[in-house]
Amino acid sequence: MKNPNTIFFIFIFILLTFQFSVLVFSQDSCNSKLNLKSRLPFDATSLNCLPIWSNEDFVLRYGQSEASGNIWSFVLSTPNPKSFVAMGFSTTGRMVGSSAIVGWVESDGTAMMKRYYLGGTSPALVVKDQGNVSLVEGSSSVVVESSRFYMSFQLDMDQPSSRLVFSVGPNGFSPIGPDYRLMEHRNKIATSINYSTGESATEKAPHLKLRRSHGILNMIGWGILMMIGSMIARYGRKWDPAWFYAHATCQVLAFTLGLIGVICGFLLDSRLDVNVSTHKGLGIFILVLGCLQVVAILARPDKASKVRKYWNWYHYIVGRILIIFAISNVFYGIHLGGEGKGWTAAYAVVLSVLFLSSAVFEYKLLTTKN
């Protein structure tokens, strides 16, 4: 009988060798050959190659047919996303308005590829079998090999747009027929490439400073200071009249920052071709509520007035509605801006501190009354 330790070490060696081979064959780079000759509908041996998205390990191979200059071949290689992969051809560098080739593998193993026109951010505006790119019949192929996802196709056009947009769908999602509607991607990137030199560059989001100014001003103004001002009014009344001046100062500052933030939003709306009607509508509604609060302050009746009680109710209710909608719209705006989980988490932490403080002050207020 062989030594058990020897058997154990042989088993570990085989296991490590297997894992190493899986890792090697699941990777793709421009230094490696594309070993899918029999599984691609066209010859891809002479295509140019460049790494297009390092974070997601996207590799793009492309080339123009020598026999017919109007035929362009593309092979996009990615780690198997278990969702859809989209490659959009854009004139502006943005996903909205671009024509995309989208590929995925259904749960039963069926490979699918569709052409879409991305007319907006909502699924209803992403139209199947539309767009200004023409697929060569019989050129489309989706292959999963050694944990890699390969999407190949050919376009019949003079020259594709040099501004490309890539995206990956949410984990575990595949479009379902007959509509084959797409869900919002979990990650995306915009790039520009020079088809002649093979150089590529990641494109920054347009008007990034204005977008962040819009978000930060509204977050601080409507989403934070407005809430702090309401807390001062509710829990600081024993320091009369200092509480009133602190409350008024905080709310005026919040309104001013929020107003500037809304103006930034209107500037963005005029410069960017995006569909943010819900976010915009909520912003206008919040601004209207803010203006009503300013008018209410100017028309505030005297404490001895019989209508002062009703004015207090109005001021309280409108203020709370404003804060609720402002918080919701800030989170929605972070989502639309694609700023990621960091901004969402930071704002959530600030809100948690404010809500916890409010709960403590409310407890003290109730115990003091009793």
mmCIF file of N, CA and C in Angstrom, residues 271-363:
data_model
loop_
_atom_site.group_PDB
_atom_site.id
_atom_site.type_symbol
_atom_site.label_atom_id
_atom_site.label_comp_id
_atom_site.label_asym_id
_atom_site.label_seq_id
_atom_site.Cartn_x
_atom_site.Cartn_y
_atom_site.Cartn_z
ATOM 1 N N ARG A 271 -28.022 70.737 -22.056
ATOM 2 C CA ARG A 271 -26.765 70.343 -22.705
ATOM 3 C C ARG A 271 -26.648 68.850 -22.950
ATOM 4 N N LEU A 272 -27.391 68.056 -22.183
ATOM 5 C CA LEU A 272 -27.299 66.610 -22.317
ATOM 6 C C LEU A 272 -28.581 66.057 -22.919
ATOM 7 N N ASP A 273 -28.425 65.140 -23.840
ATOM 8 C CA ASP A 273 -29.575 64.503 -24.471
ATOM 9 C C ASP A 273 -29.942 63.246 -23.691
ATOM 10 N N VAL A 274 -30.545 63.440 -22.519
ATOM 11 C CA VAL A 274 -30.915 62.313 -21.665
ATOM 12 C C VAL A 274 -32.360 62.473 -21.213
ATOM 13 N N ASN A 275 -32.968 61.344 -20.907
ATOM 14 C CA ASN A 275 -34.349 61.342 -20.445
ATOM 15 C C ASN A 275 -34.370 61.182 -18.921
ATOM 16 N N VAL A 276 -34.539 62.308 -18.220
ATOM 17 C CA VAL A 276 -34.595 62.284 -16.750
ATOM 18 C C VAL A 276 -35.860 63.002 -16.292
ATOM 19 N N SER A 277 -36.957 62.735 -16.983
ATOM 20 C CA SER A 277 -38.202 63.476 -16.732
ATOM 21 C C SER A 277 -38.698 63.298 -15.302
ATOM 22 N N THR A 278 -38.568 62.087 -14.751
ATOM 23 C CA THR A 278 -39.035 61.856 -13.374
ATOM 24 C C THR A 278 -38.198 62.645 -12.381
ATOM 25 N N HIS A 279 -36.876 62.566 -12.527
ATOM 26 C CA HIS A 279 -35.961 63.306 -11.649
ATOM 27 C C HIS A 279 -36.195 64.814 -11.778
ATOM 28 N N LYS A 280 -36.369 65.280 -12.984
ATOM 29 C CA LYS A 280 -36.609 66.705 -13.231
ATOM 30 C C LYS A 280 -37.942 67.143 -12.627
ATOM 31 N N GLY A 281 -38.976 66.320 -12.821
ATOM 32 C CA GLY A 281 -40.287 66.654 -12.269
ATOM 33 C C GLY A 281 -40.274 66.734 -10.753
ATOM 34 N N LEU A 282 -39.583 65.784 -10.109
ATOM 35 C CA LEU A 282 -39.461 65.813 -8.649
ATOM 36 C C LEU A 282 -38.701 67.050 -8.187
ATOM 37 N N GLY A 283 -37.651 67.419 -8.938
ATOM 38 C CA GLY A 283 -36.875 68.607 -8.583
ATOM 39 C C GLY A 283 -37.701 69.880 -8.644
ATOM 40 N N ILE A 284 -38.524 69.995 -9.682
ATOM 41 C CA ILE A 284 -39.397 71.175 -9.805
ATOM 42 C C ILE A 284 -40.420 71.198 -8.678
ATOM 43 N N PHE A 285 -40.968 70.022 -8.355
ATOM 44 C CA PHE A 285 -41.947 69.937 -7.260
ATOM 45 C C PHE A 285 -41.324 70.357 -5.936
ATOM 46 N N ILE A 286 -40.102 69.921 -5.682
ATOM 47 C CA ILE A 286 -39.389 70.296 -4.453
ATOM 48 C C ILE A 286 -39.133 71.794 -4.424
ATOM 49 N N LEU A 287 -38.743 72.366 -5.555
ATOM 50 C CA LEU A 287 -38.503 73.810 -5.627
ATOM 51 C C LEU A 287 -39.788 74.586 -5.357
ATOM 52 N N VAL A 288 -40.902 74.123 -5.885
ATOM 53 C CA VAL A 288 -42.196 74.778 -5.637
ATOM 54 C C VAL A 288 -42.527 74.744 -4.150
ATOM 55 N N LEU A 289 -42.323 73.587 -3.509
ATOM 56 C CA LEU A 289 -42.574 73.495 -2.068
ATOM 57 C C LEU A 289 -41.669 74.447 -1.294
ATOM 58 N N GLY A 290 -40.395 74.549 -1.728
ATOM 59 C CA GLY A 290 -39.474 75.483 -1.086
ATOM 60 C C GLY A 290 -39.937 76.925 -1.221
ATOM 61 N N CYS A 291 -40.431 77.285 -2.410
ATOM 62 C CA CYS A 291 -40.942 78.644 -2.637
ATOM 63 C C CYS A 291 -42.176 78.907 -1.770
ATOM 64 N N LEU A 292 -43.031 77.897 -1.620
ATOM 65 C CA LEU A 292 -44.213 78.049 -0.769
ATOM 66 C C LEU A 292 -43.810 78.281 0.686
ATOM 67 N N GLN A 293 -42.745 77.626 1.123
ATOM 68 C CA GLN A 293 -42.259 77.842 2.485
ATOM 69 C C GLN A 293 -41.732 79.265 2.662
ATOM 70 N N VAL A 294 -41.045 79.788 1.649
ATOM 71 C CA VAL A 294 -40.549 81.168 1.719
ATOM 72 C C VAL A 294 -41.713 82.150 1.787
ATOM 73 N N VAL A 295 -42.730 81.926 0.944
ATOM 74 C CA VAL A 295 -43.916 82.793 0.962
ATOM 75 C C VAL A 295 -44.617 82.699 2.314
ATOM 76 N N ALA A 296 -44.672 81.486 2.863
ATOM 77 C CA ALA A 296 -45.325 81.298 4.162
ATOM 78 C C ALA A 296 -44.606 82.088 5.255
ATOM 79 N N ILE A 297 -43.282 82.132 5.220
ATOM 80 C CA ILE A 297 -42.519 82.888 6.211
ATOM 81 C C ILE A 297 -42.837 84.379 6.100
ATOM 82 N N LEU A 298 -42.909 84.855 4.859
ATOM 83 C CA LEU A 298 -43.203 86.275 4.649
ATOM 84 C C LEU A 298 -44.616 86.633 5.099
ATOM 85 N N ALA A 299 -45.531 85.670 5.028
ATOM 86 C CA ALA A 299 -46.933 85.924 5.409
ATOM 87 C C ALA A 299 -47.272 85.334 6.767
ATOM 88 N N ARG A 300 -46.265 85.136 7.599
ATOM 89 C CA ARG A 300 -46.489 84.491 8.898
ATOM 90 C C ARG A 300 -47.320 85.386 9.815
ATOM 91 N N PRO A 301 -48.473 84.882 10.302
ATOM 92 C CA PRO A 301 -49.310 85.691 11.193
ATOM 93 C C PRO A 301 -48.704 85.813 12.586
ATOM 94 N N ASP A 302 -49.173 86.779 13.343
ATOM 95 C CA ASP A 302 -48.695 86.992 14.702
ATOM 96 C C ASP A 302 -49.096 85.815 15.602
ATOM 97 N N LYS A 303 -48.303 85.603 16.656
ATOM 98 C CA LYS A 303 -48.579 84.494 17.567
ATOM 99 C C LYS A 303 -49.972 84.565 18.167
ATOM 100 N N ALA A 304 -50.492 85.784 18.350
ATOM 101 C CA ALA A 304 -51.805 85.947 18.962
ATOM 102 C C ALA A 304 -52.942 85.750 17.978
ATOM 103 N N SER A 305 -52.621 85.636 16.697
ATOM 104 C CA SER A 305 -53.650 85.497 15.671
ATOM 105 C C SER A 305 -54.349 84.148 15.777
ATOM 106 N N LYS A 306 -55.658 84.131 15.440
ATOM 107 C CA LYS A 306 -56.431 82.897 15.496
ATOM 108 C C LYS A 306 -56.013 81.900 14.407
ATOM 109 N N VAL A 307 -55.453 82.405 13.315
ATOM 110 C CA VAL A 307 -55.073 81.505 12.208
ATOM 111 C C VAL A 307 -53.648 80.987 12.358
ATOM 112 N N ARG A 308 -52.951 81.414 13.429
ATOM 113 C CA ARG A 308 -51.564 80.982 13.593
ATOM 114 C C ARG A 308 -51.468 79.455 13.721
ATOM 115 N N LYS A 309 -52.473 78.844 14.363
ATOM 116 C CA LYS A 309 -52.461 77.393 14.528
ATOM 117 C C LYS A 309 -52.488 76.687 13.174
ATOM 118 N N TYR A 310 -53.337 77.190 12.276
ATOM 119 C CA TYR A 310 -53.441 76.578 10.953
ATOM 120 C C TYR A 310 -52.174 76.838 10.132
ATOM 121 N N TRP A 311 -51.590 77.993 10.309
ATOM 122 C CA TRP A 311 -50.327 78.307 9.618
ATOM 123 C C TRP A 311 -49.227 77.343 10.074
ATOM 124 N N ASN A 312 -49.191 77.049 11.380
ATOM 125 C CA ASN A 312 -48.192 76.109 11.904
ATOM 126 C C ASN A 312 -48.363 74.724 11.290
ATOM 127 N N TRP A 313 -49.634 74.281 11.166
ATOM 128 C CA TRP A 313 -49.891 72.992 10.546
ATOM 129 C C TRP A 313 -49.380 72.964 9.097
ATOM 130 N N TYR A 314 -49.726 74.011 8.367
ATOM 131 C CA TYR A 314 -49.320 74.117 6.961
ATOM 132 C C TYR A 314 -47.788 74.092 6.853
ATOM 133 N N HIS A 315 -47.112 74.898 7.654
ATOM 134 C CA HIS A 315 -45.659 75.014 7.603
ATOM 135 C C HIS A 315 -45.004 73.675 7.946
ATOM 136 N N TYR A 316 -45.540 72.981 8.913
ATOM 137 C CA TYR A 316 -45.004 71.694 9.340
ATOM 138 C C TYR A 316 -45.191 70.634 8.254
ATOM 139 N N ILE A 317 -46.416 70.526 7.715
ATOM 140 C CA ILE A 317 -46.720 69.471 6.741
ATOM 141 C C ILE A 317 -45.943 69.674 5.439
ATOM 142 N N VAL A 318 -45.954 70.904 4.914
ATOM 143 C CA VAL A 318 -45.245 71.175 3.659
ATOM 144 C C VAL A 318 -43.745 70.917 3.826
ATOM 145 N N GLY A 319 -43.204 71.318 4.980
ATOM 146 C CA GLY A 319 -41.778 71.105 5.228
ATOM 147 C C GLY A 319 -41.415 69.631 5.250
ATOM 148 N N ARG A 320 -42.249 68.804 5.895
ATOM 149 C CA ARG A 320 -41.961 67.362 5.959
ATOM 150 C C ARG A 320 -42.091 66.710 4.594
ATOM 151 N N ILE A 321 -43.103 67.119 3.825
ATOM 152 C CA ILE A 321 -43.261 66.571 2.471
ATOM 153 C C ILE A 321 -42.041 66.921 1.618
ATOM 154 N N LEU A 322 -41.583 68.158 1.749
ATOM 155 C CA LEU A 322 -40.404 68.598 0.997
ATOM 156 C C LEU A 322 -39.195 67.727 1.326
ATOM 157 N N ILE A 323 -38.962 67.482 2.602
ATOM 158 C CA ILE A 323 -37.791 66.708 3.027
ATOM 159 C C ILE A 323 -37.876 65.273 2.511
ATOM 160 N N ILE A 324 -39.058 64.652 2.586
ATOM 161 C CA ILE A 324 -39.220 63.271 2.119
ATOM 162 C C ILE A 324 -38.923 63.163 0.623
ATOM 163 N N PHE A 325 -39.497 64.068 -0.166
ATOM 164 C CA PHE A 325 -39.264 64.025 -1.610
ATOM 165 C C PHE A 325 -37.823 64.384 -1.954
ATOM 166 N N ALA A 326 -37.229 65.300 -1.184
ATOM 167 C CA ALA A 326 -35.840 65.690 -1.442
ATOM 168 C C ALA A 326 -34.893 64.515 -1.222
ATOM 169 N N ILE A 327 -35.076 63.787 -0.124
ATOM 170 C CA ILE A 327 -34.223 62.627 0.157
ATOM 171 C C ILE A 327 -34.369 61.578 -0.944
ATOM 172 N N SER A 328 -35.605 61.321 -1.346
ATOM 173 C CA SER A 328 -35.847 60.325 -2.400
ATOM 174 C C SER A 328 -35.188 60.743 -3.706
ATOM 175 N N ASN A 329 -35.301 62.034 -4.043
ATOM 176 C CA ASN A 329 -34.749 62.496 -5.318
ATOM 177 C C ASN A 329 -33.225 62.543 -5.308
ATOM 178 N N VAL A 330 -32.630 62.770 -4.141
ATOM 179 C CA VAL A 330 -31.171 62.737 -4.048
ATOM 180 C C VAL A 330 -30.663 61.328 -4.349
ATOM 181 N N PHE A 331 -31.266 60.322 -3.724
ATOM 182 C CA PHE A 331 -30.869 58.936 -3.996
ATOM 183 C C PHE A 331 -31.101 58.583 -5.471
ATOM 184 N N TYR A 332 -32.221 59.043 -6.015
ATOM 185 C CA TYR A 332 -32.525 58.758 -7.420
ATOM 186 C C TYR A 332 -31.523 59.447 -8.336
ATOM 187 N N GLY A 333 -31.136 60.669 -7.978
ATOM 188 C CA GLY A 333 -30.153 61.399 -8.772
ATOM 189 C C GLY A 333 -28.787 60.734 -8.755
ATOM 190 N N ILE A 334 -28.383 60.215 -7.598
ATOM 191 C CA ILE A 334 -27.104 59.484 -7.513
ATOM 192 C C ILE A 334 -27.142 58.270 -8.432
ATOM 193 N N HIS A 335 -28.295 57.594 -8.444
ATOM 194 C CA HIS A 335 -28.457 56.425 -9.319
ATOM 195 C C HIS A 335 -28.363 56.818 -10.790
ATOM 196 N N LEU A 336 -29.055 57.895 -11.179
ATOM 197 C CA LEU A 336 -29.035 58.333 -12.574
ATOM 198 C C LEU A 336 -27.648 58.785 -12.999
ATOM 199 N N GLY A 337 -26.929 59.436 -12.079
ATOM 200 C CA GLY A 337 -25.599 59.939 -12.401
ATOM 201 C C GLY A 337 -24.547 58.868 -12.475
ATOM 202 N N GLY A 338 -24.884 57.644 -12.046
ATOM 203 C CA GLY A 338 -23.929 56.552 -12.093
ATOM 204 C C GLY A 338 -22.718 56.763 -11.208
ATOM 205 N N GLU A 339 -22.920 57.460 -10.080
ATOM 206 C CA GLU A 339 -21.784 57.754 -9.196
ATOM 207 C C GLU A 339 -21.366 56.566 -8.351
ATOM 208 N N GLY A 340 -22.205 55.547 -8.317
ATOM 209 C CA GLY A 340 -21.789 54.330 -7.627
ATOM 210 C C GLY A 340 -22.238 54.277 -6.177
ATOM 211 N N LYS A 341 -21.840 53.184 -5.522
ATOM 212 C CA LYS A 341 -22.292 52.904 -4.164
ATOM 213 C C LYS A 341 -21.650 53.827 -3.133
ATOM 214 N N GLY A 342 -20.482 54.399 -3.457
ATOM 215 C CA GLY A 342 -19.787 55.260 -2.497
ATOM 216 C C GLY A 342 -20.610 56.474 -2.121
ATOM 217 N N TRP A 343 -21.156 57.158 -3.121
ATOM 218 C CA TRP A 343 -21.987 58.339 -2.855
ATOM 219 C C TRP A 343 -23.264 57.949 -2.115
ATOM 220 N N THR A 344 -23.875 56.863 -2.542
ATOM 221 C CA THR A 344 -25.096 56.400 -1.876
ATOM 222 C C THR A 344 -24.830 56.076 -0.417
ATOM 223 N N ALA A 345 -23.728 55.371 -0.153
ATOM 224 C CA ALA A 345 -23.388 54.990 1.219
ATOM 225 C C ALA A 345 -23.076 56.215 2.069
ATOM 226 N N ALA A 346 -22.346 57.193 1.504
ATOM 227 C CA ALA A 346 -21.986 58.395 2.260
ATOM 228 C C ALA A 346 -23.236 59.181 2.654
ATOM 229 N N TYR A 347 -24.152 59.350 1.714
ATOM 230 C CA TYR A 347 -25.386 60.081 2.018
ATOM 231 C C TYR A 347 -26.241 59.302 3.014
ATOM 232 N N ALA A 348 -26.265 57.990 2.875
ATOM 233 C CA ALA A 348 -27.032 57.155 3.811
ATOM 234 C C ALA A 348 -26.479 57.266 5.225
ATOM 235 N N VAL A 349 -25.162 57.365 5.356
ATOM 236 C CA VAL A 349 -24.541 57.515 6.678
ATOM 237 C C VAL A 349 -24.950 58.849 7.305
ATOM 238 N N VAL A 350 -24.914 59.930 6.502
ATOM 239 C CA VAL A 350 -25.319 61.250 7.014
ATOM 240 C C VAL A 350 -26.770 61.213 7.471
ATOM 241 N N LEU A 351 -27.635 60.620 6.667
ATOM 242 C CA LEU A 351 -29.049 60.535 7.035
ATOM 243 C C LEU A 351 -29.234 59.697 8.300
ATOM 244 N N SER A 352 -28.476 58.632 8.421
ATOM 245 C CA SER A 352 -28.588 57.776 9.610
ATOM 246 C C SER A 352 -28.234 58.544 10.871
ATOM 247 N N VAL A 353 -27.180 59.363 10.788
ATOM 248 C CA VAL A 353 -26.777 60.185 11.941
ATOM 249 C C VAL A 353 -27.887 61.181 12.291
ATOM 250 N N LEU A 354 -28.461 61.810 11.259
ATOM 251 C CA LEU A 354 -29.532 62.783 11.505
ATOM 252 C C LEU A 354 -30.778 62.113 12.083
ATOM 253 N N PHE A 355 -31.151 60.960 11.547
ATOM 254 C CA PHE A 355 -32.331 60.255 12.055
ATOM 255 C C PHE A 355 -32.105 59.753 13.484
ATOM 256 N N LEU A 356 -30.910 59.258 13.765
ATOM 257 C CA LEU A 356 -30.599 58.801 15.118
ATOM 258 C C LEU A 356 -30.631 59.964 16.102
ATOM 259 N N SER A 357 -30.056 61.102 15.701
ATOM 260 C CA SER A 357 -30.083 62.296 16.552
ATOM 261 C C SER A 357 -31.512 62.753 16.792
ATOM 262 N N SER A 358 -32.312 62.722 15.730
ATOM 263 C CA SER A 358 -33.713 63.118 15.856
ATOM 264 C C SER A 358 -34.470 62.207 16.820
ATOM 265 N N ALA A 359 -34.171 60.903 16.755
ATOM 266 C CA ALA A 359 -34.836 59.956 17.651
ATOM 267 C C ALA A 359 -34.464 60.225 19.106
ATOM 268 N N VAL A 360 -33.196 60.549 19.359
ATOM 269 C CA VAL A 360 -32.746 60.857 20.725
ATOM 270 C C VAL A 360 -33.424 62.126 21.232
ATOM 271 N N PHE A 361 -33.436 63.176 20.385
ATOM 272 C CA PHE A 361 -34.067 64.442 20.787
ATOM 273 C C PHE A 361 -35.569 64.266 21.001
ATOM 274 N N GLU A 362 -36.189 63.435 20.159
ATOM 275 C CA GLU A 362 -37.631 63.200 20.304
ATOM 276 C C GLU A 362 -37.940 62.489 21.608
ATOM 277 N N TYR A 363 -37.081 61.537 21.965
ATOM 278 C CA TYR A 363 -37.269 60.830 23.243
ATOM 279 C C TYR A 363 -37.141 61.802 24.416
#
